[in-house]
Short mmCIF file of C-alpha atoms and ligand atoms in Angstrom, two decimals:
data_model
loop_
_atom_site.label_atom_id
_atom_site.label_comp_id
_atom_site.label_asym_id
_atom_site.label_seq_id
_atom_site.Cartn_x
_atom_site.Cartn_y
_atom_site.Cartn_z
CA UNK A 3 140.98 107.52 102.74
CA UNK A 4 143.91 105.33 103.53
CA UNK A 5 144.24 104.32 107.82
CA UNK A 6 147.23 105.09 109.47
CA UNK A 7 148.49 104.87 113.09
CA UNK A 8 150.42 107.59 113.78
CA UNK A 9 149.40 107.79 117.77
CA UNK A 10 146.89 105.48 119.65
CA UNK A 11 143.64 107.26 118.98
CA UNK A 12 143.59 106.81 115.56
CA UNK A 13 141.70 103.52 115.86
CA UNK A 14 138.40 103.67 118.03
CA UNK A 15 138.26 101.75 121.31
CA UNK A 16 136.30 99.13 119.31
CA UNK A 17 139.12 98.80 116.98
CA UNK A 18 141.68 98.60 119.44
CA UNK A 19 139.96 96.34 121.11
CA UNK A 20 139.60 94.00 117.81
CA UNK A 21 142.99 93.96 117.41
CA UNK A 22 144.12 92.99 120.83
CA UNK A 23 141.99 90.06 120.49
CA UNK A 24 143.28 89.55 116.72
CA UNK A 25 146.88 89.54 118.55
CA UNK A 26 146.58 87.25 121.32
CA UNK A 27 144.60 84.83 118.77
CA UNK A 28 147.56 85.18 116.17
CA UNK A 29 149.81 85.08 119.09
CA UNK A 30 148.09 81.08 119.59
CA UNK A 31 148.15 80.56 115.58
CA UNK A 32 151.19 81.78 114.76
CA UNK A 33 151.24 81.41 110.55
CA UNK A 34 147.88 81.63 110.57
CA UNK A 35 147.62 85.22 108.59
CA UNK A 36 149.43 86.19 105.23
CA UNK A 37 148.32 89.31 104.35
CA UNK A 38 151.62 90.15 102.60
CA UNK A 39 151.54 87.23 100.73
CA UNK A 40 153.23 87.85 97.32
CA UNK A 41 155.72 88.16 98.89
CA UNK A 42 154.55 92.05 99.38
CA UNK A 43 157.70 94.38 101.35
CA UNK A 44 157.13 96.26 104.06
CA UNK A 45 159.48 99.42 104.80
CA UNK A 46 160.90 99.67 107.92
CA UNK A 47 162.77 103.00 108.46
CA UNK A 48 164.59 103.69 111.60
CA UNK A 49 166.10 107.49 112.54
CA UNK A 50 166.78 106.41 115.85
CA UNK A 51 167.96 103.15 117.75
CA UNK A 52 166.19 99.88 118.12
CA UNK A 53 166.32 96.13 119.18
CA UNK A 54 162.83 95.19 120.01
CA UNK A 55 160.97 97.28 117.36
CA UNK A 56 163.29 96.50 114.33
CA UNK A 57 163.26 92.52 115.55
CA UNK A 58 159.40 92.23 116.02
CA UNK A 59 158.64 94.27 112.47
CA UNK A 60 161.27 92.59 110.60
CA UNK A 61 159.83 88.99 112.34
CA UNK A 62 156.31 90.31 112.25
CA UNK A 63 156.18 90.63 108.41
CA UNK A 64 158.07 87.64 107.66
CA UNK A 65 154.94 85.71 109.24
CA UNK A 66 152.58 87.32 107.47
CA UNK A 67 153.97 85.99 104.24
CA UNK A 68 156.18 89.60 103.22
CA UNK A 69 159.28 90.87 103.27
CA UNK A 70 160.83 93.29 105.76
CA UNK A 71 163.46 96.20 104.19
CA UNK A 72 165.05 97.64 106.63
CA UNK A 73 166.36 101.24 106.55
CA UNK A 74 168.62 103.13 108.58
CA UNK A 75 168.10 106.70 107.63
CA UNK A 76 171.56 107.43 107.97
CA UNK A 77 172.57 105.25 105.28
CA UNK A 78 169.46 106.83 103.12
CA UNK A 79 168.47 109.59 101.22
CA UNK A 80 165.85 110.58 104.01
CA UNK A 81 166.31 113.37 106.05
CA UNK A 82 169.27 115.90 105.13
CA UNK A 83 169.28 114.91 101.44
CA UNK A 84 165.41 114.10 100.49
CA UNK A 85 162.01 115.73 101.67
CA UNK A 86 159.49 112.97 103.52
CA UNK A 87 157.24 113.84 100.98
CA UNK A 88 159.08 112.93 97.83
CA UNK A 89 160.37 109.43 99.90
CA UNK A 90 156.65 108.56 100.67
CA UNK A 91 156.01 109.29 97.13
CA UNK A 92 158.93 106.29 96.13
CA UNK A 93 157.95 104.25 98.75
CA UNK A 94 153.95 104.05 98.19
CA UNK A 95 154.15 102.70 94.49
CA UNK A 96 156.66 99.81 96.10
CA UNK A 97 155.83 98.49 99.08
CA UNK A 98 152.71 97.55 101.20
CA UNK A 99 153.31 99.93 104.38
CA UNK A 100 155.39 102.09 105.93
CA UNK A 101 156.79 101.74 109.15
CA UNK A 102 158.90 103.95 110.69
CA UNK A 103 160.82 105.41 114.19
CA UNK A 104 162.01 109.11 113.80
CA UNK A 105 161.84 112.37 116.07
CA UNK A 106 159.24 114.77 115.57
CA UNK A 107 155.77 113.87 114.99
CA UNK A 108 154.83 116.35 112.30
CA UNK A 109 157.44 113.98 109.80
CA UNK A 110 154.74 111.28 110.47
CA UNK A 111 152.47 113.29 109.56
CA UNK A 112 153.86 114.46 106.43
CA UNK A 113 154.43 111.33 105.71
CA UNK A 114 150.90 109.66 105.82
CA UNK A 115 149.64 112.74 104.22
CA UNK A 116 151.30 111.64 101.43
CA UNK A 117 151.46 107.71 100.91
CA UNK A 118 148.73 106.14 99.78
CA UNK A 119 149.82 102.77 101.95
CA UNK A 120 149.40 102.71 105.56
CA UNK A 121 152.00 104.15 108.11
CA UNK A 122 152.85 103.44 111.30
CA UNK A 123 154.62 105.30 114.19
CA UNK A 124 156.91 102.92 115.50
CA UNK A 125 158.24 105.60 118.09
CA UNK A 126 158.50 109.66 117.65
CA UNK A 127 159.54 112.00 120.47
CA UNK A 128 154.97 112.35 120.84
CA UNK A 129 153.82 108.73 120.74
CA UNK A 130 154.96 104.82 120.92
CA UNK A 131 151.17 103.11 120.07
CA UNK A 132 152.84 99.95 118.80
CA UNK A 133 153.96 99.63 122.72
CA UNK A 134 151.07 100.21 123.89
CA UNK A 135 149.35 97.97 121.75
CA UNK A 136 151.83 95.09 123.27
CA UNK A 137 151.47 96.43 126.82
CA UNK A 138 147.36 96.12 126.30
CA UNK A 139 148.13 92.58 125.19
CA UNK A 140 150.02 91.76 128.43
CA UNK A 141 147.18 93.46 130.12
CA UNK A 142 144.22 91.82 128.46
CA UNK A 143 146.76 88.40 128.79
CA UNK A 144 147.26 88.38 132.54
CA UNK A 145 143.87 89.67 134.06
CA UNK A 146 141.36 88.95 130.83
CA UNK A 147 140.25 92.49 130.55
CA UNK A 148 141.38 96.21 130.56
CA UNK A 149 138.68 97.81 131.08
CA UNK A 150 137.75 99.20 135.00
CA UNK A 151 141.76 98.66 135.75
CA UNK A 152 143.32 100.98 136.81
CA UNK A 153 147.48 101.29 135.64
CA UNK A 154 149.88 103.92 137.42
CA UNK A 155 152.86 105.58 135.35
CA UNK A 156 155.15 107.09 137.55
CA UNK A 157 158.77 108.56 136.22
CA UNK A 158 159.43 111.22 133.20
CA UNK A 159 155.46 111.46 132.27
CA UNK A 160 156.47 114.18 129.75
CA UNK A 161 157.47 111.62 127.06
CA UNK A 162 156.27 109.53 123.88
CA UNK A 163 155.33 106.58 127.17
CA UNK A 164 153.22 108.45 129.37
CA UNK A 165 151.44 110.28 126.56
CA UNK A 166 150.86 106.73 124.82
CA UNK A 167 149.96 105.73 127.90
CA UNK A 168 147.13 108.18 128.79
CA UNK A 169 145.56 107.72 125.93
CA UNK A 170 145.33 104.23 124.87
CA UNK A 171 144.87 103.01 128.38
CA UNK A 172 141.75 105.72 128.52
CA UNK A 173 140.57 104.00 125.39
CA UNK A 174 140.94 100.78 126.60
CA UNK A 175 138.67 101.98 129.61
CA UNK A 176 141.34 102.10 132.12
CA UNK A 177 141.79 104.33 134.88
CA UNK A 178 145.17 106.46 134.28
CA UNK A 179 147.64 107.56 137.03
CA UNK A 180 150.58 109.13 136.59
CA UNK A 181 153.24 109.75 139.57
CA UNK A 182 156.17 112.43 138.49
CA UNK A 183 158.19 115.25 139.48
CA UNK A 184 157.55 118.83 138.79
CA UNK A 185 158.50 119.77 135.30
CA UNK A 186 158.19 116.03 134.14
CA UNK A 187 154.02 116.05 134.29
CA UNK A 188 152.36 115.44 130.74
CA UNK A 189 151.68 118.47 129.03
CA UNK A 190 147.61 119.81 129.40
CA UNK A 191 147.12 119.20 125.90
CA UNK A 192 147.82 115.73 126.08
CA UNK A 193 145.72 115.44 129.65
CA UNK A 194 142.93 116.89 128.19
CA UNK A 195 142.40 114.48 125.09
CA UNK A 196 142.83 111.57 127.47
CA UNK A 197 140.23 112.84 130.50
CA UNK A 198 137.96 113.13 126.89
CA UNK A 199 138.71 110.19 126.45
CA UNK A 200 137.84 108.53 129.13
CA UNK A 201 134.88 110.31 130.04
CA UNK A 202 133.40 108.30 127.16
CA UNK A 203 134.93 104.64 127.84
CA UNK A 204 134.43 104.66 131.70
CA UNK A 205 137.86 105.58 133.26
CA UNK A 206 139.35 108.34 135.09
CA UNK A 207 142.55 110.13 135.21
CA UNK A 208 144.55 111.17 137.92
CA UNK A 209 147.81 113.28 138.08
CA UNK A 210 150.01 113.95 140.98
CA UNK A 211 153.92 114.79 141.88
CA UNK A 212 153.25 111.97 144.48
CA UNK A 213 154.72 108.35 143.31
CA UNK A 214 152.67 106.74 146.14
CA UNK A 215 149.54 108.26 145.98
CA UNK A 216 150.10 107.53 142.08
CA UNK A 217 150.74 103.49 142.82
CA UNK A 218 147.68 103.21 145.54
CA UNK A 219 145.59 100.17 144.68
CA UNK A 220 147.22 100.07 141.02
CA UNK A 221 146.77 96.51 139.01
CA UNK A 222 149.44 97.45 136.59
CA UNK A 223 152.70 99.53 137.51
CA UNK A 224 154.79 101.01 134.45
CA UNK A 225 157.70 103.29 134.43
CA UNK A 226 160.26 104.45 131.32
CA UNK A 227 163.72 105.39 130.81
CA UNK A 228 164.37 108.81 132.62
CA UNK A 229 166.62 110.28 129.92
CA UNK A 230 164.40 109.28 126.17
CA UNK A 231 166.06 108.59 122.95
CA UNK A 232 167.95 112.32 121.87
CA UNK A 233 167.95 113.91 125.01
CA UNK A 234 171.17 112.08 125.87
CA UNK A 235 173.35 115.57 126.51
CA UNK A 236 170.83 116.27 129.14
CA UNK A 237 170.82 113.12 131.04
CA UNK A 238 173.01 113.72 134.39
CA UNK A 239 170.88 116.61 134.83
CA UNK A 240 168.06 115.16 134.27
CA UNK A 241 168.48 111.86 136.04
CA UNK A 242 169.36 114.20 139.44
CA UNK A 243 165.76 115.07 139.74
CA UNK A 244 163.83 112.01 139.79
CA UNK A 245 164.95 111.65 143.53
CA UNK A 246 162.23 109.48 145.13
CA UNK A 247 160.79 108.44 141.27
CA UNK A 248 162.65 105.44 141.26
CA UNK A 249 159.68 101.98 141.02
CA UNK A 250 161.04 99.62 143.81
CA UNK A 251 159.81 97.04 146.15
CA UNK A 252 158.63 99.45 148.47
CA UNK A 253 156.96 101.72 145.85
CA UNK A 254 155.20 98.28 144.53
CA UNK A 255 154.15 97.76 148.30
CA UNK A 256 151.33 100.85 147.45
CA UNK A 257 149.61 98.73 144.18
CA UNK A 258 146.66 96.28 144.32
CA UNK A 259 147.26 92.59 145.13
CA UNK A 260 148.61 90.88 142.22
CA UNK A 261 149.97 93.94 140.52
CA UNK A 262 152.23 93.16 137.91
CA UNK A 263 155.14 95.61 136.45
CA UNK A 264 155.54 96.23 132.62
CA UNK A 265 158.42 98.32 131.27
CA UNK A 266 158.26 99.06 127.32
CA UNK A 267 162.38 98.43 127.40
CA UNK A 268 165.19 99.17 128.14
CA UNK A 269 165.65 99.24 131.42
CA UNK A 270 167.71 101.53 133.42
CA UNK A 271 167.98 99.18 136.58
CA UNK A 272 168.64 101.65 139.79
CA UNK A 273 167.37 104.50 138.30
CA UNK A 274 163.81 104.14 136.96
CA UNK A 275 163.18 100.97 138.01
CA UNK A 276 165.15 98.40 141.07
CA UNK A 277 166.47 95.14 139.30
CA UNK A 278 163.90 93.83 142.37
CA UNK A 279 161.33 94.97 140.78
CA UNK A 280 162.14 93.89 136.95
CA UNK A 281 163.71 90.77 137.85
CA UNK A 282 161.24 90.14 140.32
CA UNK A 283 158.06 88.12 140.53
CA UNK A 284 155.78 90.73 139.31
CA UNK A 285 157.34 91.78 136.46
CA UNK A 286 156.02 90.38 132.72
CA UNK A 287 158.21 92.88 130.80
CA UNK A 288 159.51 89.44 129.00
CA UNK A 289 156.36 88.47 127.98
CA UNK A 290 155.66 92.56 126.70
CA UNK A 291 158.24 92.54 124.53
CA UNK A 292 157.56 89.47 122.68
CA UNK A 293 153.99 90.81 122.55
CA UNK A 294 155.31 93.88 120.31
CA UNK A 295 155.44 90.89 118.00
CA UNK A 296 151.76 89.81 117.66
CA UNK A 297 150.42 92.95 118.58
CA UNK A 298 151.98 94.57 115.56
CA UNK A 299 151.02 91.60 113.16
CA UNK A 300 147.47 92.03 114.25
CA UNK A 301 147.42 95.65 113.66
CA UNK A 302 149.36 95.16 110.17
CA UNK A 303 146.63 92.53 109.14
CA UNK A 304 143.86 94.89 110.13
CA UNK A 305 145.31 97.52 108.17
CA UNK A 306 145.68 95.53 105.09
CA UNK A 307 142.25 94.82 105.29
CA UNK A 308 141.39 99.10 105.97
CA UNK A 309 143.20 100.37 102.72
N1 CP B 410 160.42 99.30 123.52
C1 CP B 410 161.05 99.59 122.37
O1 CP B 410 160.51 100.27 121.50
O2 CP B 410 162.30 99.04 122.28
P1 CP B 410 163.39 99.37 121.16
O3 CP B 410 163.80 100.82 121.36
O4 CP B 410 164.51 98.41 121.41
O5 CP B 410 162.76 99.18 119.81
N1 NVA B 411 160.87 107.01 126.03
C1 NVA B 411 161.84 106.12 125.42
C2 NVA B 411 161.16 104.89 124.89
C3 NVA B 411 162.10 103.87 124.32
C4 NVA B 411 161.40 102.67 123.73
C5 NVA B 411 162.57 106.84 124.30
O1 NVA B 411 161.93 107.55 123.52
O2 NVA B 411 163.81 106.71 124.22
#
């Protein structure tokens, strides 16, 4: 059966733990891995838009000794003109994985079920694991462990963030809070799988409509974009009811000493987060996004090794 990672529990906790320490090791090594050596390509589709993802895939590959093709779907046959199926079909007898950004999660799906090469979720409209992968670097970078932390979400928690969130961080044996208005809470489904999760790796979960109570003695503080990647016609709208959502110096006053701030990028400064905040002192969202780099080689490696 070929591995994929098409949201962040399809690796065990043990898994995603070896490859957090695979990344920060690669991250001191740089050239040290060439799985792809050949060179082997790796596609890189994108449906939506991207600077951090497309930069640390196309870099990420290049180190480990392959090549990175880079497709727009709009400039391909994917989508409108060709099923998923028949493209993974093409792809699987050319290239070494499959990486790619789109909308709905079931197109991953389809996709995986029928490539025999790994593929990756590099964002849908369900899911963004590769960020949380990078975010569990930082975490893992700055206090040497993620387990028994506890990390507070507060903002739109009905998106691809705050469900990555819940559920990698309750792998990673973190405590999960999540801080957001009304009609913006993660859906049940999604609450569920992560209060399963943690249950079994030694965290809790909590979930309230109060940003404070959220942020109370939190080590790490994370918020997203209020308006996500094609929900752009909705976005006044939106944005008028996250009144009070908004992660600034006094929200930060409510987390642990020595919390730090991570944003998965970009940043909406004055809306979701205060430029205080992300150009302040505690933030490491610099040091997050490079992670997406070594984080993603060390999950690429490990799935060249799965398959
Ligand atoms: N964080 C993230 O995925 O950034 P991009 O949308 O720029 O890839
Ligand atoms: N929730 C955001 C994440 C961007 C990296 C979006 O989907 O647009």
């Amino acid at each position: 059966m070929t591995r994929h990672f098409l949201k962040d529990d399809d690796i065990t906790a043990e898994e995603q733990a070896a490859i957090i320490d695979r990344a920060i090791a690669m991250k001191a090594d740089r050239f040290s891995e060439k799985p792809f050596s050949g060179p082997q390509t790796v596609a890189v589709i994108f449906d939506k838009t991207s600077t951090r993802t497309r930069v640390s895939f196309a870099v990420g590959i290049a180190d480990l000794g392959g090549v990175p093709l880079i497709i727009d779907s709009g400039v391909s046959q994917l989508g409108k003109k060709e099923s998923v199926a028949d493209t993974a079909k093409v792809l699987e007898r050319q290239v070494a994985q499959i990486v790619w950004r789109t909308y709905a999660q079931a197109g991953l799906d389809e996709m995986a079920a029928n490539s025999s090469v790994p593929v990756i979720n590099a964002l849908s409209d369900m899911w963004h694991p590769c960020q949380l992968l990078a975010d569990l670097v930082t975490i893992k970078e700055c206090f040497g462990k993620t387990a028994g932390l506890t990390i507070a979400y507060v903002g739109d928690a009905n998106n691809n963030m705050a469900n990555s969130y819940l559920v990698a961080c309750a792998l990673a044996g973190m405590n999960v809070a999540i801080g957001a208005p009304q009609g913006f809470l993660p859906t049940e489904a999604v609450v569920d799988r992560a209060r399963k999760i943690a249950a079994t790796n030694g965290g809790k979960i909590l979930i309230t409509t109060d940003p404070a109570e959220a942020v109370a003695g939190a080590d790490v503080v994370v918020t997203d974009t209020w308006v996500s990647m094609g929900m752009e016609a909705e976005a006044e709208e939106r944005k008028a009811q996250f009144d009070g959502f908004t992660v600034d110096e006094n929200l930060m006053s409510n987390a642990g000493q020595g919390a730090i701030f991570l944003h998965c990028l970009p940043a909406y400064r004055g809306f979701e987060v205060s430029g205080e905040v992300i150009d302040g002192p505690q933030s490491r969202v610099w040091q997050e996004a490079e992670n997406r780099l070594h984080a993603q080689k060390a999950l690429m490696a490990w799935l060249a090794e799965q398959n």
